[in-house]
Short mmCIF file of C-alpha atoms in Angstrom, two decimals:
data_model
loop_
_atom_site.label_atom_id
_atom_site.label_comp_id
_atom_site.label_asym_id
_atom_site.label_seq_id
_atom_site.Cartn_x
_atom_site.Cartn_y
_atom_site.Cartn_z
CA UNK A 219 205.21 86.36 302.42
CA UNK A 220 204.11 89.07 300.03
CA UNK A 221 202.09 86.74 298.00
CA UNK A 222 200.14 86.33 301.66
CA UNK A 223 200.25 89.64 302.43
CA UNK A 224 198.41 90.56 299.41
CA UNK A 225 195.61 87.90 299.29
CA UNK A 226 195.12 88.71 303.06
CA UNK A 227 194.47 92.20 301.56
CA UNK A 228 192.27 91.42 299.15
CA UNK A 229 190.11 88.76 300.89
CA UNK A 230 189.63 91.81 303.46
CA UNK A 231 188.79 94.38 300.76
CA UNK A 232 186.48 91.86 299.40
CA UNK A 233 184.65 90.90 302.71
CA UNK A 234 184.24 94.86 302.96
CA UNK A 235 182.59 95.55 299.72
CA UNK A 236 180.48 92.60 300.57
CA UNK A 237 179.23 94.17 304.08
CA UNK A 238 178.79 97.41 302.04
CA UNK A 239 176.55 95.82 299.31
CA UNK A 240 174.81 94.15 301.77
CA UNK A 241 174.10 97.20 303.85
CA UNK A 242 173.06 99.37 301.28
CA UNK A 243 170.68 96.73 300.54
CA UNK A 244 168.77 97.37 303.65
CA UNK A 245 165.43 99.01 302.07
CA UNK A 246 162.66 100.59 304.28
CA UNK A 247 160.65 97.45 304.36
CA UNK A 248 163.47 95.50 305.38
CA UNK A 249 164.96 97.53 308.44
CA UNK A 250 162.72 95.50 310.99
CA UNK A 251 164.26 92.35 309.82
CA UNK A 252 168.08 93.85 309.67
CA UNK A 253 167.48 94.85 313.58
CA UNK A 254 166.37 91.11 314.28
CA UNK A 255 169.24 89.45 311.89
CA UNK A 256 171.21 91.70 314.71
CA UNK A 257 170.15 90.83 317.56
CA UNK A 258 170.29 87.02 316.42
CA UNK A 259 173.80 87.69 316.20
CA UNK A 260 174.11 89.14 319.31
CA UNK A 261 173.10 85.58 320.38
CA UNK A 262 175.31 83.46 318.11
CA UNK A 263 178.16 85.82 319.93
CA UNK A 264 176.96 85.30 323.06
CA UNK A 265 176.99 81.57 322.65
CA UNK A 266 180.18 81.28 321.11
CA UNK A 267 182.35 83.54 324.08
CA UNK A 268 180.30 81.32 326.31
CA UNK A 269 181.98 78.77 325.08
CA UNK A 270 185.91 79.59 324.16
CA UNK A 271 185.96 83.44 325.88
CA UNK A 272 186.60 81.84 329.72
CA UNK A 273 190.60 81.03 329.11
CA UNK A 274 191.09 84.43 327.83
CA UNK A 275 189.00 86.25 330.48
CA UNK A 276 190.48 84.45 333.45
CA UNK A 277 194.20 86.54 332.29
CA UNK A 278 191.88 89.84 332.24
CA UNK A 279 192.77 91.22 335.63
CA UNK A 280 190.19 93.91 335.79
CA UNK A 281 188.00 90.99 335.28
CA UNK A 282 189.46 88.24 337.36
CA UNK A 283 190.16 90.57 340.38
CA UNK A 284 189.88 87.54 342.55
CA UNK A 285 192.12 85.99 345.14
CA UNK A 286 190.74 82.70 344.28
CA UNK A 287 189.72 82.27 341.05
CA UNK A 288 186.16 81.47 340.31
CA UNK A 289 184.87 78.45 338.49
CA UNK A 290 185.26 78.75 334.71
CA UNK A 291 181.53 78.75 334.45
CA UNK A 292 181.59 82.28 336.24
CA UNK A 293 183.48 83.48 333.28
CA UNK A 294 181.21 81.69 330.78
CA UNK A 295 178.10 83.75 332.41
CA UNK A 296 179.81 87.12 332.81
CA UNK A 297 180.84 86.94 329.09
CA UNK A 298 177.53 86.70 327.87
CA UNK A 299 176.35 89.32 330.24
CA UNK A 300 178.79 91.80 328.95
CA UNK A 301 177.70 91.17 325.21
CA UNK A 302 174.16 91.03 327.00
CA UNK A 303 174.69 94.83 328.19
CA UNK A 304 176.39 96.03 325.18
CA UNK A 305 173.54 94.66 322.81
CA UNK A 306 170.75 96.38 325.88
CA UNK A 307 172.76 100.03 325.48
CA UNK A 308 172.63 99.64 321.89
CA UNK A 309 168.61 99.40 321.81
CA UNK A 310 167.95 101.47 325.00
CA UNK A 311 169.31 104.39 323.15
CA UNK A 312 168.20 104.00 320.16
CA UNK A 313 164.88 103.91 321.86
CA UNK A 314 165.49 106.87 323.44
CA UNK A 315 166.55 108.53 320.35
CA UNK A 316 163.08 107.63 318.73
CA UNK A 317 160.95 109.03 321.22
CA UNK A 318 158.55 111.29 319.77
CA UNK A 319 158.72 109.85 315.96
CA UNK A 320 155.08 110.54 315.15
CA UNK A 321 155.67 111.28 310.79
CA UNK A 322 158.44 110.22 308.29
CA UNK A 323 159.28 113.85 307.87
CA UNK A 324 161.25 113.75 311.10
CA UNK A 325 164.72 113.46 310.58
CA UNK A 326 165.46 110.24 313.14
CA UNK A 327 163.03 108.42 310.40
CA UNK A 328 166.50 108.26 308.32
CA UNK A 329 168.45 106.91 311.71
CA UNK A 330 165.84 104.44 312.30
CA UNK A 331 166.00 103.25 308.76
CA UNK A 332 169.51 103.45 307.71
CA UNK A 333 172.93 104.41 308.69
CA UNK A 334 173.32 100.84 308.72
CA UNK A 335 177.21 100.25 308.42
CA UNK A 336 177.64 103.07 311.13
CA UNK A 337 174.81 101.18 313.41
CA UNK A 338 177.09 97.72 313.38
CA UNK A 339 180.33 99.48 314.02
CA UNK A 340 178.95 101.42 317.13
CA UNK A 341 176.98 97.96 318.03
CA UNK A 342 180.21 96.62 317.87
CA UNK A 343 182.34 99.30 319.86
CA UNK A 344 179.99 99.12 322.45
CA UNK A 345 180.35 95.31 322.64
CA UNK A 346 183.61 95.11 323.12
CA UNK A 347 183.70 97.96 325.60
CA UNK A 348 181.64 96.12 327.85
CA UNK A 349 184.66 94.07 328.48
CA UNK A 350 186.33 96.93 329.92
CA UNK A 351 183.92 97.27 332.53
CA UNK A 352 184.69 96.15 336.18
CA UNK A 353 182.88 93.34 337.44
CA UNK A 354 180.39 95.63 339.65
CA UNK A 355 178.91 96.79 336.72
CA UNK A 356 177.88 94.15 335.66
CA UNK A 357 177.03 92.34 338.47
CA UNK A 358 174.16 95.17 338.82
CA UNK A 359 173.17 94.49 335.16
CA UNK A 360 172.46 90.74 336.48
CA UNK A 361 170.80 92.21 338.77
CA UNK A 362 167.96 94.07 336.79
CA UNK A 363 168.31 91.35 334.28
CA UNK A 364 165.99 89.10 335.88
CA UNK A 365 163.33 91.98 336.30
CA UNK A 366 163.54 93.23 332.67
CA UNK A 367 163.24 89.44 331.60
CA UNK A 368 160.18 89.47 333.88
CA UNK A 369 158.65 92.43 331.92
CA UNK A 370 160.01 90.82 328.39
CA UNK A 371 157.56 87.37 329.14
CA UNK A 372 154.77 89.98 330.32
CA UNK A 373 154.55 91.89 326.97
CA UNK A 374 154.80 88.38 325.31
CA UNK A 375 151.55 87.27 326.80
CA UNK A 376 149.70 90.76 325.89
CA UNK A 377 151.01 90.50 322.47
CA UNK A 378 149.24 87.00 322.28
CA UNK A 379 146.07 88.22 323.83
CA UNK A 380 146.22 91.04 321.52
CA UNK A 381 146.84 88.53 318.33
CA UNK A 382 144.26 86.10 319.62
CA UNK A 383 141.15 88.41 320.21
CA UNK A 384 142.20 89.93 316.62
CA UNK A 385 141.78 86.80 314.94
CA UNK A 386 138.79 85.95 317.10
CA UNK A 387 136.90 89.51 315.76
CA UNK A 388 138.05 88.93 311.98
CA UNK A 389 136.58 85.76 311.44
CA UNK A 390 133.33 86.45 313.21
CA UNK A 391 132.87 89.88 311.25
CA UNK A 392 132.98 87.62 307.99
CA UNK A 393 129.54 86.39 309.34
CA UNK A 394 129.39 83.41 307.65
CA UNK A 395 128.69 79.83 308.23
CA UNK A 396 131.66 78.49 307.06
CA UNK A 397 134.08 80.99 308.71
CA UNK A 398 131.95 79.77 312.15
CA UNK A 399 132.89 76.29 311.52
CA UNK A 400 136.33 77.05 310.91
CA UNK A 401 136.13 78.58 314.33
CA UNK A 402 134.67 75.81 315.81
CA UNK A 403 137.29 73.23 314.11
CA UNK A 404 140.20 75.10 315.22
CA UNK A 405 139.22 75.33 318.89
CA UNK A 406 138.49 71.64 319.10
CA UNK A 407 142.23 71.13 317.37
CA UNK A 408 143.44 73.10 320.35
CA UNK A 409 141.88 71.87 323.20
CA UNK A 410 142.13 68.04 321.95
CA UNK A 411 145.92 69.41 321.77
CA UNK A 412 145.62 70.42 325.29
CA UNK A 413 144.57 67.42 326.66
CA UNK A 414 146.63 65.11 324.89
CA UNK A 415 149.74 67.34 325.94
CA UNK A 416 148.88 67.03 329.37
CA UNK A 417 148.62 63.26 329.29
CA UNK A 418 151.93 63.27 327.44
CA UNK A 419 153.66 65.54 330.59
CA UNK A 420 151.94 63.12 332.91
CA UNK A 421 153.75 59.93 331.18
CA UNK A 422 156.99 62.06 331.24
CA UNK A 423 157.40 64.12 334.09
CA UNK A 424 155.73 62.09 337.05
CA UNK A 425 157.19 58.66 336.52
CA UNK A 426 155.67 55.91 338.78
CA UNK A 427 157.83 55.32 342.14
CA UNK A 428 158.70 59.01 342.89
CA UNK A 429 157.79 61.63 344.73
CA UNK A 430 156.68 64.31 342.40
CA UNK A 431 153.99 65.90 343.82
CA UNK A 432 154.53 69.39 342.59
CA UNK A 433 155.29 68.56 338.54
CA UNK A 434 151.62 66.85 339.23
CA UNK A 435 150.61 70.57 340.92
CA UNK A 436 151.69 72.20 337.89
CA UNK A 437 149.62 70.00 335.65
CA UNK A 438 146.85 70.03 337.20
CA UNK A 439 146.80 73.63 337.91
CA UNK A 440 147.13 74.18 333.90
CA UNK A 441 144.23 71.74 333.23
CA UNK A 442 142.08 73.77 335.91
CA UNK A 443 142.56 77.32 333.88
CA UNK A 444 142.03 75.57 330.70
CA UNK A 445 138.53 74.26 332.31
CA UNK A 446 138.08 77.96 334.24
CA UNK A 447 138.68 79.66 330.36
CA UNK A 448 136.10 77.56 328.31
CA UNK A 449 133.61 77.87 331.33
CA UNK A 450 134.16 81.87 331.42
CA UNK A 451 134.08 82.77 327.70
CA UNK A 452 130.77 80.54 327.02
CA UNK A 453 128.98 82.15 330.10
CA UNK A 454 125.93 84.24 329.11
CA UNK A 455 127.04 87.33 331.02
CA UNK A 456 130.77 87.53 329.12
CA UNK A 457 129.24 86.55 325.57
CA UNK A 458 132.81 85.51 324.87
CA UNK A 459 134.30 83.18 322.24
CA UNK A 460 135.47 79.47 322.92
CA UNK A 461 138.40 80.47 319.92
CA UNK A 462 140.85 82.54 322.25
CA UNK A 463 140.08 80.23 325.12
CA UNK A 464 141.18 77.42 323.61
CA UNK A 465 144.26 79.24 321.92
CA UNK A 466 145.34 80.37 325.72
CA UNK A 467 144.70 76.75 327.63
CA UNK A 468 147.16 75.38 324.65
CA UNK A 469 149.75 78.27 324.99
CA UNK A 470 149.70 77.34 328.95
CA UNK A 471 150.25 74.46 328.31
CA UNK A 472 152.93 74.86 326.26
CA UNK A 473 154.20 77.12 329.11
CA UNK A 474 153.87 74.00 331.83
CA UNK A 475 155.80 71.91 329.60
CA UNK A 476 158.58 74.47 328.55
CA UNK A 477 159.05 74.62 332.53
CA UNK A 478 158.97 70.87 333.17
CA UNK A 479 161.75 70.26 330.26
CA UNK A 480 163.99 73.38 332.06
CA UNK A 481 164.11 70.85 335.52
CA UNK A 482 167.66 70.13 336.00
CA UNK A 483 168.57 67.10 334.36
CA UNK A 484 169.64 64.94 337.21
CA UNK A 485 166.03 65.33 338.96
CA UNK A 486 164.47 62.46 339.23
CA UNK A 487 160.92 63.89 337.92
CA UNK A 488 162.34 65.17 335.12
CA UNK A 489 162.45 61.56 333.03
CA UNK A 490 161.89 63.24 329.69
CA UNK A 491 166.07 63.52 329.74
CA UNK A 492 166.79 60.06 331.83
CA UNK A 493 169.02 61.97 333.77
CA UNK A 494 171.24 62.32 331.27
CA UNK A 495 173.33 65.62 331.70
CA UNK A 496 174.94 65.34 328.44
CA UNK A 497 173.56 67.29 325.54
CA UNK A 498 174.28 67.49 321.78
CA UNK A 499 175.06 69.97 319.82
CA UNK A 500 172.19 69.42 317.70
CA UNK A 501 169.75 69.78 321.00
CA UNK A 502 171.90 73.04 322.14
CA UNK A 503 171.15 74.41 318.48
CA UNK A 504 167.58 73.80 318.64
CA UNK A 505 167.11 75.48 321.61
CA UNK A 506 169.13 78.47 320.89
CA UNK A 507 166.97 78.73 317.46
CA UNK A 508 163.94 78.65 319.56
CA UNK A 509 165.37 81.06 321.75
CA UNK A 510 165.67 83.55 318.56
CA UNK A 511 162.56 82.64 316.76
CA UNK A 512 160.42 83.35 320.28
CA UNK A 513 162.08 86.62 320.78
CA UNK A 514 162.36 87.98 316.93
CA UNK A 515 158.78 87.00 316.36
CA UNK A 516 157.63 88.88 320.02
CA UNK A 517 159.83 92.35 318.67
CA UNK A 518 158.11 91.72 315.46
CA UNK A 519 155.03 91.55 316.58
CA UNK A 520 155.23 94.21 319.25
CA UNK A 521 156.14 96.55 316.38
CA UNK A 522 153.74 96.06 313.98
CA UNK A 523 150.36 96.05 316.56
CA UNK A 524 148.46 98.97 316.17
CA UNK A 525 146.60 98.15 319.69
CA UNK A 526 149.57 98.95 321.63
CA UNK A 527 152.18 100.58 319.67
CA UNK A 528 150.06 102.84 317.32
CA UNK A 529 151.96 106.94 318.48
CA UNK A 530 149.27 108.64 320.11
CA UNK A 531 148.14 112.15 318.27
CA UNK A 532 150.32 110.89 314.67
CA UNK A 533 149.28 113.60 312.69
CA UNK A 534 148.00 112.90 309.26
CA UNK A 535 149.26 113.62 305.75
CA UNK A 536 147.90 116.81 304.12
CA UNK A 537 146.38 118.40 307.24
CA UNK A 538 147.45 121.85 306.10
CA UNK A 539 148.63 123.24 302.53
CA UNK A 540 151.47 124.98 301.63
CA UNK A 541 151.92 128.43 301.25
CA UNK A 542 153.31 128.15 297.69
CA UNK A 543 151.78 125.92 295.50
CA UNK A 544 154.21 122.67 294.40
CA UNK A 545 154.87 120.92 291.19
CA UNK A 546 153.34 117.32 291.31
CA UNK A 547 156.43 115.55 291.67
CA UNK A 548 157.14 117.48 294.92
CA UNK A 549 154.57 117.00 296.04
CA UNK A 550 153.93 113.72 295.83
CA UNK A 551 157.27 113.70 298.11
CA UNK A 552 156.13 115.78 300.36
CA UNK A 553 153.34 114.16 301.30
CA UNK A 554 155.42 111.07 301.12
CA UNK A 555 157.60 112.32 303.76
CA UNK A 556 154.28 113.70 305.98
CA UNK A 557 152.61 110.03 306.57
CA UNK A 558 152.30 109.03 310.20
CA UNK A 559 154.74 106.31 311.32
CA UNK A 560 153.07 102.61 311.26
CA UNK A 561 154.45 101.74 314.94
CA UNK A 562 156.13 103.06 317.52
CA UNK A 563 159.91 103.29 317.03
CA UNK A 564 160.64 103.91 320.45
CA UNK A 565 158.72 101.01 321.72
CA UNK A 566 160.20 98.52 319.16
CA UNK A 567 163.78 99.36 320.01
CA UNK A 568 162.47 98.42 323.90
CA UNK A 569 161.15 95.40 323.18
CA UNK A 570 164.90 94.50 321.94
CA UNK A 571 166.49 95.70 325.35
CA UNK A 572 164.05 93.81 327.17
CA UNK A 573 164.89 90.59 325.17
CA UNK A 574 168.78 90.97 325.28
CA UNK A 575 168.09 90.95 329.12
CA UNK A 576 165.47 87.85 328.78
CA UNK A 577 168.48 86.16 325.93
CA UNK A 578 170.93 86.97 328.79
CA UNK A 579 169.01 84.85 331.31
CA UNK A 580 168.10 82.15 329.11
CA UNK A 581 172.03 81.55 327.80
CA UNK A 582 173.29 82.07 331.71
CA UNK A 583 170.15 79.57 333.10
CA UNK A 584 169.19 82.49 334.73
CA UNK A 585 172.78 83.00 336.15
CA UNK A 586 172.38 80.34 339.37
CA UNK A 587 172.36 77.05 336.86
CA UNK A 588 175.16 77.17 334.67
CA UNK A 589 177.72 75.33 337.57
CA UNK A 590 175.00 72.73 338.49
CA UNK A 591 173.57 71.90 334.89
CA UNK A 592 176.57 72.15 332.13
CA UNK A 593 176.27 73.78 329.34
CA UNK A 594 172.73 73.93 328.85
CA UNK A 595 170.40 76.44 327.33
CA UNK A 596 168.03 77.60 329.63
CA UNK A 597 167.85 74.94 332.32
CA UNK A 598 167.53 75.29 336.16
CA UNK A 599 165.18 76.23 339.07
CA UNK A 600 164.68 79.82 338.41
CA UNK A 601 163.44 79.10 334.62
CA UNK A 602 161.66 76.45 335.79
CA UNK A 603 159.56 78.93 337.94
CA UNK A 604 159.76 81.82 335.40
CA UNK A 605 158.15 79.90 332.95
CA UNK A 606 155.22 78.23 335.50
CA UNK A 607 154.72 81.81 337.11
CA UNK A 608 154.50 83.11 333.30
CA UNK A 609 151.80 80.86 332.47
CA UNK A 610 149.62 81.71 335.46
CA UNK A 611 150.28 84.95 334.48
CA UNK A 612 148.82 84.52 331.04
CA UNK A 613 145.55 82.84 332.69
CA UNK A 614 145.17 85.81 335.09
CA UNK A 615 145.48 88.18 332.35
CA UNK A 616 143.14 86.31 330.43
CA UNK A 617 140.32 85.95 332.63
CA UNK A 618 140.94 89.39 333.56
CA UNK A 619 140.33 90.60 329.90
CA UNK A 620 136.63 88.87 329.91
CA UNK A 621 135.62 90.14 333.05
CA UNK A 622 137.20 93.46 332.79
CA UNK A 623 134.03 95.11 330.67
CA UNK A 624 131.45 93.54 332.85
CA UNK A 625 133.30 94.92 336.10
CA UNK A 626 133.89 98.32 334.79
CA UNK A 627 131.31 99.23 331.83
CA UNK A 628 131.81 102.69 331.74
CA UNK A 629 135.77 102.13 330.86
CA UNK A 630 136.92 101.43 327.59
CA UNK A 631 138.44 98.25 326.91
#
């Protein structure tokens, strides 16, 4: 017993020092990725009370306040809602902490960029608090879930508008040949993509002898906009490129098929599954990776554009001098300490409390199809629509940024 006792101590003095070299590893340069490696952990524990939490919730009685108990799927859901809301508070005040960060002289620099073992022990106090909190609570946090998922997908698609006319602009300033045929080449890849992908959902998702009239809707409608965007962006009056055109009709399409494969599985459209409403845990892996790679690359992104993010009025370094004159090494410090922030560190730490809502929603099937579908990522009616609704969405906001400086020419754009 004390032989136990003692390498129980020292495996847990060991796993300490561990998380302590580890976090004092956490440079500058690497804080964006330690706040993603968090939130992808936020998911992994969110999948894994999802899946052995229920038993142990169900004896909670300021949880299962029922006379008859629900379903054990209702305690799946509500478990990854609470980590949902504790990972959401976490951001949402760090976010709120950040606001006004313009320089690195500000003190919340150091917050944003370290305190890192104090960060994961308040992430995880507020975590497991959230499993103190009556069922009302978080009932409304369902609630707002679905809108803040809503905004996630919309800053998604102006990030890739963003990204898309950016790449557009830098290889056309090269203004040469070959950097126009590369242009060329790479919007033929995408459209032949296009078209070929909408064969392919064709073949799979409108199966000969059934009635599925509005998969075929959703096709078609995507082929349409990819038609409407080449036919817009090579129109004299827009002098637009066919690059971001083509980029959008295959991100649509993408879209359309990412809401076809969420159709539950026992729909008889939906023949890309066979009906099967078994799933492996190699397929449930997959799509929870996809799951993290989407979201961590969208906060990524989000923080590092300069179009949207950039603090307005970030004042620059040596705008004034000091009023007694400084050796060299201090003052290559202070003027160190005086450059403008990169991004917006307010905005960043949104972008994470919109995607724990959008995770939320994605694990829970959007909260309505966990009971009809199993345990499946992301499946259901309501994603099904999110993600066809997203991708019209994407073509409106397209089209509207190509006619936008022709309608209003006096606005900057």
């Amino acid at each position: 017993m004390w032989a136990a006792s003692c390498l129980a101590s020292c495996c847990a003095a060991c796993a300490c020092d561990a998380c302590r070299t580890v976090v004092s590893g956490i440079s500058r340069r690497s804080a964006r990725i330690a706040y993603c490696g968090l939130f992808a952990l936020s998911l992994i524990v969110s999948w894994i009370l999802r899946e052995v939490a229920a038993p142990l919730m169900e004896k909670l009685p300021w949880i299962n306040t029922f006379k008859n108990a629900p379903s054990r799927e209702w305690f799946e859901t509500d478990a990854v809602l609470r980590v949902s809301l504790g990972n959401f508070l976490f951001f949402t005040i760090l976010s709120l902490m950040m606001v006004g960060v313009k320089n690195q002289k500000d003190p919340r620099d150091n917050i944003h960029h370290g305190g890192w073992m104090m960060k994961i022990i308040c992430w995880c106090i507020l975590v497991i608090f959230m499993f103190f909190l009556p069922n009302e609570i978080i009932c409304f946090y369902e609630a707002i879930s679905k809108f803040g998922s809503g905004f996630f997908l919309l800053i998604q698609v102006v990030l890739l508008l963003d990204f898309v006319h950016g790449w557009n602009d830098k290889w056309v300033g090269y203004d040469e040949q070959f950097w126009y045929i590369a242009l060329f080449v790479v919007s033929l890849v995408c459209y032949v993509a296009t078209f070929a992908f909408s064969g392919l959902l064709f073949h799979f998702f409108t199966p000969s002898g059934q009635d599925c009239g509005l998969n075929t809707f959703f096709i078609v409608m995507t082929l349409i906009c990819a038609f409407l965007f080449a036919i817009v962006a090579l129109h004299p009056a827009i002098n637009g490129s066919i690059l971001p055109a083509s980029v959008i009709s295959l991100y649509c399409m993408y879209l359309c098929y990412s809401g076809l494969a969420s159709e539950p599985r026992d729909y008889e459209c939906n023949g890309l599954h066979k009906h099967s409403r078994a799933v492996s845990t190699s397929t449930m892996t997959l799509g929870l990776l996809t799951t993290v790679l989407s979201v961590v690359y969208s906060a990524v992104r989000a923080g590092s554009s300069t179009t949207l993010l950039s603090p307005p009025g970030s004042p620059r370094a040596g705008s004034g001098k000091p009023l007694l004159p400084l050796d060299k090494a201090d003052e290559h410090e202070e003027k160190e300490k005086s450059k403008p922030v990169t991004y917006s560190y307010s905005f960043f730490h949104i972008i994470f409390s919109l995607a724990s809502m959008y995770s939320a929603m994605l694990l829970t099937g959007w909260s309505t199809s966990v009971g009809e579908s199993g345990k499946l990522v992301d499946v259901g009616w309501p994603s099904v629509w999110v993600r066809i609704v997203t991708g019209w969405a994407t073509a409106s906001l397209y089209i509207w940024s190509l006619l936008a400086p022709i309608m209003f020419p006096d606005r900057e754009f």
